[in-house]
Amino acid sequence: MIMDSERPSQITDNRLRFDSFQGSDEPLFPSKKQRLPAMGWNSWNAFGSGNNEELTKAMIVKIKELGLDDFGYKYVVLDDGCYRPERVNGHLESDPVKFPSGFKAMADTVHAAGLKFGMYNDIGTKLCSGAEVGIYKHEKIDCEDYINWEIDFIKVDNCYYMWDNATFADPENAIYSYAPNIRSITIAGSTYSAVNDADITGTRASVKDDYVTFIGTFDGTAPDHSPAGLRSSELVFEVQIDEPGYYELVVSYATGKEEGVGRWLQIAVNSDVVFDDMLPETESPESFTDSAPIKLKLVSRFNRIRIMNHRRQENTLNSYTEIRKELENFGKDRDIVFSICEWGKTQPQNWGHLVGDSWRILNDITFQVGADGNNGTAAWESDYTTSITSQYNKAVIMDEFAGLNKGWNDPDMLVIGMDGITETMCKSHMTMWCMMNSPLMLGMDLRRVNKGDWMYNLITNEDLIALDQDLLGIQAKRIFTTIKCEDPSNEYIRDNNRVDVLAKPLDNGDVALAFFNLKNEEHSARISVSVDQIIGFISNNMSKSVVENFKNASSYQLKDLFTKDCKESSDKTFSVDSISACDCVVYRISPVA
């Protein structure tokens, strides 16, 4: 028997239902602002759980000394490791050794420097570090404290989340996020086979023997899975009856406790959810039994009965919504950036815009973070998800989900300055993030940066930052890749043996064009894209007059955003003859009337 305390909340707001948030652009909170991607510094990559008051103050000094705030880097965010490991009288408190002055004093220090203050928590019962101060069931008290501490930014993680098999949580929590295996349904005396009589939507579910399994939503942190397209599956039966009215439905099912098979079942008649609960456990995922009769109303002779489980997305959205709601309740006048950090697990590109200003699209970009005096290690590529290109490969085809009226795909913090990556890799990394309108959160120990050195010159490249902060707020689209594919703008490609070309429309009618060599060797063959090719991919995000001006320009001014060289050309094709390993070339192209 599953106790009520061991069940996710009922979904009482239909706006949190899958049918509502699929394709919806409307935020749940009218106060949610149209804002450009956040810029600042986060403690995690530099110091991990070892950050403290002294180090944070040193970073504030360096931000002011380097003038980074003048370039837009305003937020100073304390990540995991700053709290006491347990609550005190139900409240969060600062670690007395690391932050002896407390969080309000830290906020005052940040604000006195003309900067903005950010903090961190988790929708589960613990933080990723294991500290037992997750926000679950403490939303009201925590959000009131955050408002009293005068935060301007909150990053909310997804470890130890009870209703999904998230990182560090029990893998058996898949019982909540997947439907049971389904063999058939019986209604009005007729039995319908799941394999022969139902349609499978999406690409998640599959047929095994005489039943259908994996009815649910893809785990978006898995590196093999594309973020594009319908990421969940349902079983849909077309049922014909003689007379509308109440009927009893019996489901032949088998439960499990692993990715792909669980116990939570949702049933909808057409678009109305009529059942949303746990089924009794069976002996094994292949030990089928009949459910108790489920009463439902069929309203016409022809009905679509949908067997599904969208709770992986709905539960997570509900948890983040509860936090946003309480922040609004206690701080209606406080302008807080809400950074969703659930690593793309529940496909937040579908729902993140409802409550958040950005949403992480994948796991941490590195798991080898630094400490005081230790830079930590990052990677250009990896077989898993912890690398620059792993993040890029997902985010680059997610442009349709981002925008000023939505929010931003977040491929995690910048790893510029960490060990394991070269200056050239960092150059491409920064350019990728700026082309994709990613939040620009510095992660290095800023004491290692000096005015005029390569790190300083890179993170203060005003021409690059201008792409990220462009007022049009359109994420770049991949318009060409050297790997054969049907649609470069939409196809998920993990093979880094390629060169990509991205185009980004800008507010003044210019277009940014970036060539990225993802390979660890030089690409020496010419790559060219035409004006028509560019317009063919990005014209939907440009006004008709801007499209015509760009297409019909007599010539174009090209500015290289790294060398700052400018040239004018009447050619309708833009080319690069070679690109060094892991390098990029990026132009701002201005049409000349």
Short mmCIF file of C-alpha atoms in Angstrom, two decimals, residues 20-381:
data_model
loop_
_atom_site.label_atom_id
_atom_site.label_comp_id
_atom_site.label_asym_id
_atom_site.label_seq_id
_atom_site.Cartn_x
_atom_site.Cartn_y
_atom_site.Cartn_z
CA SER A 20 -2.03 22.32 -21.84
CA PHE A 21 1.68 23.05 -21.82
CA GLN A 22 2.45 21.33 -25.13
CA GLY A 23 2.78 24.23 -27.55
CA SER A 24 1.60 26.89 -25.07
CA ASP A 25 3.56 30.15 -24.92
CA GLU A 26 1.64 31.66 -22.02
CA PRO A 27 3.48 31.82 -18.66
CA LEU A 28 1.63 30.78 -15.52
CA PHE A 29 2.58 34.03 -13.79
CA PRO A 30 1.63 37.37 -15.39
CA SER A 31 4.56 39.00 -13.60
CA LYS A 32 7.08 36.85 -15.50
CA LYS A 33 9.22 39.30 -17.43
CA GLN A 34 10.64 39.21 -20.90
CA ARG A 35 14.32 39.32 -20.04
CA LEU A 36 17.57 38.65 -21.84
CA PRO A 37 19.84 35.79 -20.67
CA ALA A 38 21.33 36.32 -17.22
CA MET A 39 25.03 37.15 -16.89
CA GLY A 40 27.14 36.78 -13.78
CA TRP A 41 29.38 34.49 -11.73
CA ASN A 42 28.46 31.21 -10.02
CA SER A 43 30.59 29.57 -7.32
CA TRP A 44 30.23 25.91 -8.34
CA ASN A 45 32.80 25.36 -11.12
CA ALA A 46 35.49 27.27 -9.25
CA PHE A 47 34.98 26.05 -5.70
CA GLY A 48 32.33 23.31 -5.59
CA SER A 49 30.98 22.92 -2.05
CA GLY A 50 34.07 24.70 -0.71
CA ASN A 51 32.89 28.21 -1.46
CA ASN A 52 32.81 30.57 1.52
CA GLU A 53 32.28 34.17 2.55
CA GLU A 54 35.91 35.17 2.07
CA LEU A 55 36.11 33.66 -1.43
CA THR A 56 32.81 35.22 -2.47
CA LYS A 57 33.96 38.65 -1.32
CA ALA A 58 37.18 38.14 -3.28
CA MET A 59 35.12 37.43 -6.40
CA ILE A 60 33.09 40.61 -5.85
CA VAL A 61 36.33 42.59 -5.60
CA LYS A 62 37.57 41.05 -8.86
CA ILE A 63 34.29 41.70 -10.69
CA LYS A 64 34.62 45.39 -9.79
CA GLU A 65 38.38 45.52 -10.41
CA LEU A 66 37.98 43.96 -13.85
CA GLY A 67 34.87 46.00 -14.59
CA LEU A 68 32.97 42.84 -15.51
CA ASP A 69 29.70 44.36 -14.34
CA ASP A 70 30.11 47.04 -17.02
CA PHE A 71 29.95 44.23 -19.59
CA GLY A 72 26.76 42.79 -18.05
CA TYR A 73 28.05 40.29 -15.47
CA LYS A 74 25.80 41.39 -12.60
CA TYR A 75 24.75 38.26 -10.67
CA VAL A 76 26.84 36.70 -7.89
CA VAL A 77 25.35 33.27 -7.18
CA LEU A 78 26.13 31.02 -4.20
CA ASP A 79 25.72 27.43 -5.36
CA ASP A 80 25.62 24.21 -3.30
CA GLY A 81 27.58 23.95 -0.05
CA CYS A 82 26.64 27.25 1.56
CA TYR A 83 23.96 26.03 4.02
CA ARG A 84 24.08 24.22 7.31
CA PRO A 85 23.54 20.54 6.43
CA GLU A 86 20.29 20.47 8.41
CA ARG A 87 17.48 22.92 9.12
CA VAL A 88 17.26 24.95 12.33
CA ASN A 89 13.71 25.25 13.64
CA GLY A 90 12.53 24.49 10.14
CA HIS A 91 14.56 27.26 8.51
CA LEU A 92 17.57 27.33 6.24
CA GLU A 93 20.70 28.81 7.78
CA SER A 94 24.15 29.62 6.46
CA ASP A 95 27.02 27.30 7.30
CA PRO A 96 28.51 28.99 10.40
CA VAL A 97 32.08 28.28 9.32
CA LYS A 98 31.77 29.15 5.63
CA PHE A 99 29.35 32.06 5.92
CA PRO A 100 29.53 33.27 9.52
CA SER A 101 27.90 36.63 8.77
CA GLY A 102 24.80 35.04 7.27
CA PHE A 103 23.06 35.38 3.95
CA LYS A 104 21.47 38.79 4.52
CA ALA A 105 24.90 40.25 5.23
CA MET A 106 26.22 38.55 2.09
CA ALA A 107 23.36 40.03 0.08
CA ASP A 108 24.11 43.47 1.51
CA THR A 109 27.75 43.16 0.47
CA VAL A 110 26.76 42.16 -3.06
CA HIS A 111 24.19 44.94 -3.35
CA ALA A 112 26.60 47.55 -1.94
CA ALA A 113 28.88 46.73 -4.89
CA GLY A 114 26.05 47.45 -7.31
CA LEU A 115 25.64 43.74 -8.11
CA LYS A 116 22.79 41.25 -7.71
CA PHE A 117 22.65 38.34 -5.26
CA GLY A 118 21.73 34.74 -6.14
CA MET A 119 21.22 31.52 -4.18
CA TYR A 120 20.57 27.82 -4.75
CA ASN A 121 18.25 25.04 -3.61
CA ASP A 122 16.67 21.81 -4.85
CA ILE A 123 13.10 20.65 -5.50
CA GLY A 124 13.83 17.40 -3.66
CA THR A 125 14.49 16.51 -0.04
CA LYS A 126 18.25 17.14 -0.19
CA LEU A 127 20.72 19.23 -2.14
CA CYS A 128 23.04 17.48 -4.58
CA SER A 129 25.78 17.67 -1.94
CA GLY A 130 23.54 15.59 0.36
CA ALA A 131 22.66 18.41 2.76
CA GLU A 132 19.17 17.75 4.08
CA VAL A 133 17.79 21.17 3.26
CA GLY A 134 15.94 20.58 -0.02
CA ILE A 135 12.94 22.83 -0.52
CA TYR A 136 10.29 20.07 -0.81
CA LYS A 137 7.49 20.71 1.72
CA HIS A 138 9.31 23.87 2.87
CA GLU A 139 8.34 26.09 -0.06
CA LYS A 140 6.53 28.71 2.03
CA ILE A 141 9.10 29.12 4.78
CA ASP A 142 12.10 29.00 2.43
CA CYS A 143 10.71 31.48 -0.07
CA GLU A 144 9.85 33.92 2.71
CA ASP A 145 13.44 33.63 3.94
CA TYR A 146 14.80 34.18 0.42
CA ILE A 147 12.73 37.33 0.08
CA ASN A 148 13.92 38.56 3.47
CA TRP A 149 17.52 37.91 2.37
CA GLU A 150 16.75 40.02 -0.73
CA ILE A 151 17.80 37.54 -3.39
CA ASP A 152 17.71 38.56 -7.06
CA PHE A 153 18.31 35.10 -8.56
CA ILE A 154 17.59 31.52 -7.56
CA LYS A 155 18.91 28.33 -9.13
CA VAL A 156 16.80 25.29 -8.23
CA ASP A 157 18.33 21.85 -8.78
CA ASN A 158 16.77 18.37 -9.14
CA CYS A 159 18.69 15.93 -6.94
CA TYR A 160 16.92 13.62 -4.49
CA TYR A 161 13.57 14.25 -6.18
CA MET A 162 11.01 11.79 -4.86
CA TRP A 163 8.84 11.40 -7.93
CA ASP A 164 11.48 10.52 -10.48
CA ASN A 165 14.63 8.42 -10.55
CA ALA A 166 16.76 11.55 -10.55
CA THR A 167 20.42 11.70 -9.62
CA PHE A 168 21.01 10.29 -6.10
CA ALA A 169 17.29 9.44 -5.80
CA ASP A 170 16.02 5.87 -5.69
CA PRO A 171 15.94 4.34 -9.22
CA GLU A 172 12.75 2.57 -8.17
CA ASN A 173 11.03 5.96 -8.28
CA ALA A 174 10.39 5.06 -11.91
CA ILE A 175 7.14 3.68 -10.48
CA TYR A 176 5.86 7.26 -10.62
CA SER A 177 7.23 8.30 -14.00
CA TYR A 178 6.22 5.38 -16.23
CA ALA A 179 2.96 3.59 -16.85
CA PRO A 180 2.79 -0.17 -16.31
CA ASN A 181 3.27 -2.47 -19.26
CA ILE A 182 -0.08 -2.69 -21.06
CA ARG A 183 -1.41 -5.77 -22.84
CA SER A 184 -5.04 -4.78 -23.52
CA ILE A 185 -8.10 -2.86 -22.37
CA THR A 186 -11.65 -4.17 -22.10
CA ILE A 187 -14.72 -1.94 -22.32
CA ALA A 188 -18.39 -2.55 -23.13
CA GLY A 189 -17.67 -6.25 -23.58
CA SER A 190 -14.93 -5.76 -26.18
CA THR A 191 -11.22 -6.32 -25.65
CA TYR A 192 -8.68 -4.21 -27.54
CA SER A 193 -5.09 -5.37 -27.94
CA ALA A 194 -2.40 -2.79 -27.12
CA VAL A 195 -0.25 -4.19 -29.92
CA ASN A 196 -2.86 -4.65 -32.65
CA ASP A 197 -5.65 -2.19 -31.88
CA ALA A 198 -3.91 0.94 -30.54
CA ASP A 199 -1.73 3.66 -32.00
CA ILE A 200 1.53 4.52 -30.25
CA THR A 201 2.23 8.25 -30.28
CA GLY A 202 5.71 9.75 -30.10
CA THR A 203 8.86 7.64 -30.05
CA ARG A 204 9.25 6.51 -26.43
CA ALA A 205 6.97 3.46 -26.18
CA SER A 206 7.67 0.21 -27.98
CA VAL A 207 6.15 -3.22 -28.55
CA LYS A 208 7.54 -6.23 -26.72
CA ASP A 209 5.93 -9.61 -27.38
CA ASP A 210 2.19 -9.04 -26.89
CA TYR A 211 2.35 -5.84 -24.84
CA VAL A 212 3.53 -2.24 -25.00
CA THR A 213 6.25 -0.94 -22.67
CA PHE A 214 8.05 2.39 -22.02
CA ILE A 215 4.83 4.40 -21.92
CA GLY A 216 6.12 7.68 -20.56
CA THR A 217 8.71 10.38 -21.30
CA PHE A 218 12.34 10.08 -22.38
CA ASP A 219 14.96 10.82 -19.75
CA GLY A 220 16.48 13.90 -21.39
CA THR A 221 19.82 13.54 -19.58
CA ALA A 222 20.61 10.41 -21.56
CA PRO A 223 23.14 11.43 -24.23
CA ASP A 224 21.61 9.30 -26.99
CA HIS A 225 18.22 11.01 -26.95
CA SER A 226 17.35 13.98 -29.13
CA PRO A 227 15.52 16.94 -27.56
CA ALA A 228 13.61 17.54 -30.80
CA GLY A 229 10.19 16.10 -31.58
CA LEU A 230 7.61 14.47 -29.33
CA ARG A 231 9.58 13.05 -26.41
CA SER A 232 6.78 11.03 -24.81
CA SER A 233 4.38 8.27 -25.84
CA GLU A 234 0.79 7.27 -25.30
CA LEU A 235 -1.37 4.32 -26.30
CA VAL A 236 -4.46 5.59 -28.10
CA PHE A 237 -7.49 3.36 -28.66
CA GLU A 238 -10.37 4.37 -30.92
CA VAL A 239 -13.44 2.94 -29.18
CA GLN A 240 -16.89 2.86 -30.75
CA ILE A 241 -19.96 2.37 -28.54
CA ASP A 242 -23.69 2.24 -29.19
CA GLU A 243 -24.81 4.84 -26.66
CA PRO A 244 -22.99 7.61 -24.75
CA GLY A 245 -22.95 7.11 -20.99
CA TYR A 246 -20.97 5.60 -18.12
CA TYR A 247 -18.88 2.49 -18.76
CA GLU A 248 -16.33 0.40 -16.91
CA LEU A 249 -12.82 0.00 -18.27
CA VAL A 250 -10.50 -2.86 -17.27
CA VAL A 251 -6.78 -2.68 -18.06
CA SER A 252 -4.55 -5.71 -18.44
CA TYR A 253 -1.24 -4.52 -16.97
CA ALA A 254 2.01 -5.49 -15.25
CA THR A 255 4.11 -3.19 -13.07
CA GLY A 256 7.83 -2.65 -12.56
CA LYS A 257 10.32 -0.42 -10.76
CA GLU A 258 12.77 0.51 -13.47
CA GLU A 259 13.23 2.95 -16.32
CA GLY A 260 10.46 2.10 -18.78
CA VAL A 261 7.91 0.41 -16.53
CA GLY A 262 6.25 1.75 -13.40
CA ARG A 263 2.93 1.75 -11.58
CA TRP A 264 1.39 5.17 -12.21
CA LEU A 265 -1.35 5.20 -14.85
CA GLN A 266 -3.20 8.07 -16.46
CA ILE A 267 -6.29 7.51 -18.57
CA ALA A 268 -7.92 10.23 -20.63
CA VAL A 269 -11.11 10.14 -22.67
CA ASN A 270 -10.36 12.44 -25.56
CA SER A 271 -8.66 15.35 -23.71
CA ASP A 272 -10.13 14.83 -20.22
CA VAL A 273 -8.04 12.94 -17.65
CA VAL A 274 -10.41 10.55 -15.89
CA PHE A 275 -7.91 8.40 -13.95
CA ASP A 276 -4.59 9.47 -12.47
CA ASP A 277 -3.30 7.09 -9.81
CA MET A 278 -1.12 4.15 -8.82
CA LEU A 279 -2.13 0.61 -9.75
CA PRO A 280 -1.51 -2.31 -7.37
CA GLU A 281 1.89 -3.96 -7.76
CA THR A 282 2.22 -7.16 -9.77
CA GLU A 283 4.75 -9.92 -9.23
CA SER A 284 6.93 -8.88 -12.18
CA PRO A 285 6.84 -6.65 -15.30
CA GLU A 286 5.53 -9.65 -17.25
CA SER A 287 2.99 -10.93 -14.69
CA PHE A 288 -0.16 -9.45 -16.14
CA THR A 289 -3.35 -8.97 -14.18
CA ASP A 290 -6.60 -7.08 -14.63
CA SER A 291 -7.16 -3.77 -12.93
CA ALA A 292 -10.26 -3.09 -10.87
CA PRO A 293 -12.99 -1.62 -13.10
CA ILE A 294 -12.39 2.07 -13.78
CA LYS A 295 -15.58 4.06 -14.28
CA LEU A 296 -15.54 6.59 -17.08
CA LYS A 297 -17.98 8.57 -19.17
CA LEU A 298 -18.01 8.23 -22.93
CA VAL A 299 -19.65 11.25 -24.48
CA SER A 300 -20.11 10.17 -28.08
CA ARG A 301 -20.21 7.03 -30.17
CA PHE A 302 -16.57 7.48 -31.15
CA ASN A 303 -14.02 8.04 -28.36
CA ARG A 304 -10.26 8.26 -28.05
CA ILE A 305 -9.13 6.44 -24.91
CA ARG A 306 -5.58 7.44 -24.08
CA ILE A 307 -3.39 5.24 -21.84
CA MET A 308 -0.39 7.29 -20.67
CA ASN A 309 1.83 8.68 -17.93
CA HIS A 310 2.95 12.29 -18.29
CA ARG A 311 3.72 12.60 -14.60
CA ARG A 312 7.49 12.82 -15.18
CA GLN A 313 6.89 16.27 -16.65
CA GLU A 314 3.78 17.24 -14.70
CA ASN A 315 5.22 16.45 -11.26
CA THR A 316 8.42 18.37 -11.93
CA LEU A 317 6.57 21.36 -13.35
CA ASN A 318 4.25 21.28 -10.34
CA SER A 319 7.20 21.36 -7.94
CA TYR A 320 8.88 24.29 -9.67
CA THR A 321 5.55 26.09 -9.92
CA GLU A 322 5.05 25.81 -6.15
CA ILE A 323 8.37 27.56 -5.55
CA ARG A 324 7.66 30.31 -8.07
CA LYS A 325 4.21 30.82 -6.53
CA GLU A 326 5.62 31.30 -3.03
CA LEU A 327 8.33 33.67 -4.25
CA GLU A 328 5.55 35.71 -5.84
CA ASN A 329 3.45 35.57 -2.67
CA PHE A 330 6.20 36.90 -0.41
CA GLY A 331 8.03 39.19 -2.82
CA LYS A 332 5.63 40.58 -5.37
CA ASP A 333 7.86 43.60 -6.01
CA ARG A 334 11.13 41.66 -6.05
CA ASP A 335 12.57 40.99 -9.51
CA ILE A 336 13.98 37.46 -9.25
CA VAL A 337 15.55 35.42 -12.05
CA PHE A 338 14.25 31.84 -11.74
CA SER A 339 16.81 29.36 -13.08
CA ILE A 340 15.45 25.83 -13.47
CA CYS A 341 18.22 23.24 -13.12
CA GLU A 342 16.70 19.79 -13.69
CA TRP A 343 19.31 18.91 -16.35
CA GLY A 344 16.82 18.41 -19.20
CA LYS A 345 15.59 15.23 -17.54
CA THR A 346 11.87 15.87 -18.03
CA GLN A 347 12.16 17.75 -21.34
CA PRO A 348 11.85 21.23 -19.74
CA GLN A 349 11.93 22.81 -23.18
CA ASN A 350 8.23 21.83 -23.26
CA TRP A 351 7.25 23.51 -19.98
CA GLY A 352 10.11 25.59 -18.54
CA HIS A 353 8.79 28.81 -20.07
CA LEU A 354 5.66 28.56 -17.92
CA VAL A 355 7.54 29.36 -14.70
CA GLY A 356 11.27 29.87 -15.40
CA ASP A 357 13.59 32.35 -17.05
CA SER A 358 15.94 29.56 -18.18
CA TRP A 359 16.13 25.78 -17.95
CA ARG A 360 19.13 23.50 -18.00
CA ILE A 361 19.09 21.23 -21.02
CA LEU A 362 21.54 18.54 -19.85
CA ASN A 363 23.70 17.31 -16.94
CA ASP A 364 26.46 19.46 -15.47
CA ILE A 365 29.00 20.50 -18.09
CA THR A 366 31.71 19.12 -15.78
CA PHE A 367 31.70 16.92 -12.69
CA GLN A 368 35.35 17.74 -11.87
CA VAL A 369 34.91 21.11 -10.21
CA GLY A 370 37.65 23.13 -8.58
CA ALA A 371 38.55 24.19 -5.06
CA ASP A 372 40.50 27.10 -3.65
CA GLY A 373 43.74 26.92 -5.65
CA ASN A 374 42.49 24.10 -7.92
CA ASN A 375 41.00 24.94 -11.31
CA GLY A 376 38.93 21.81 -11.84
CA THR A 377 38.81 20.06 -15.21
CA ALA A 378 36.52 20.42 -18.21
CA ALA A 379 36.42 18.66 -21.58
CA TRP A 380 35.80 19.61 -25.20
CA GLU A 381 34.06 16.29 -25.85
#
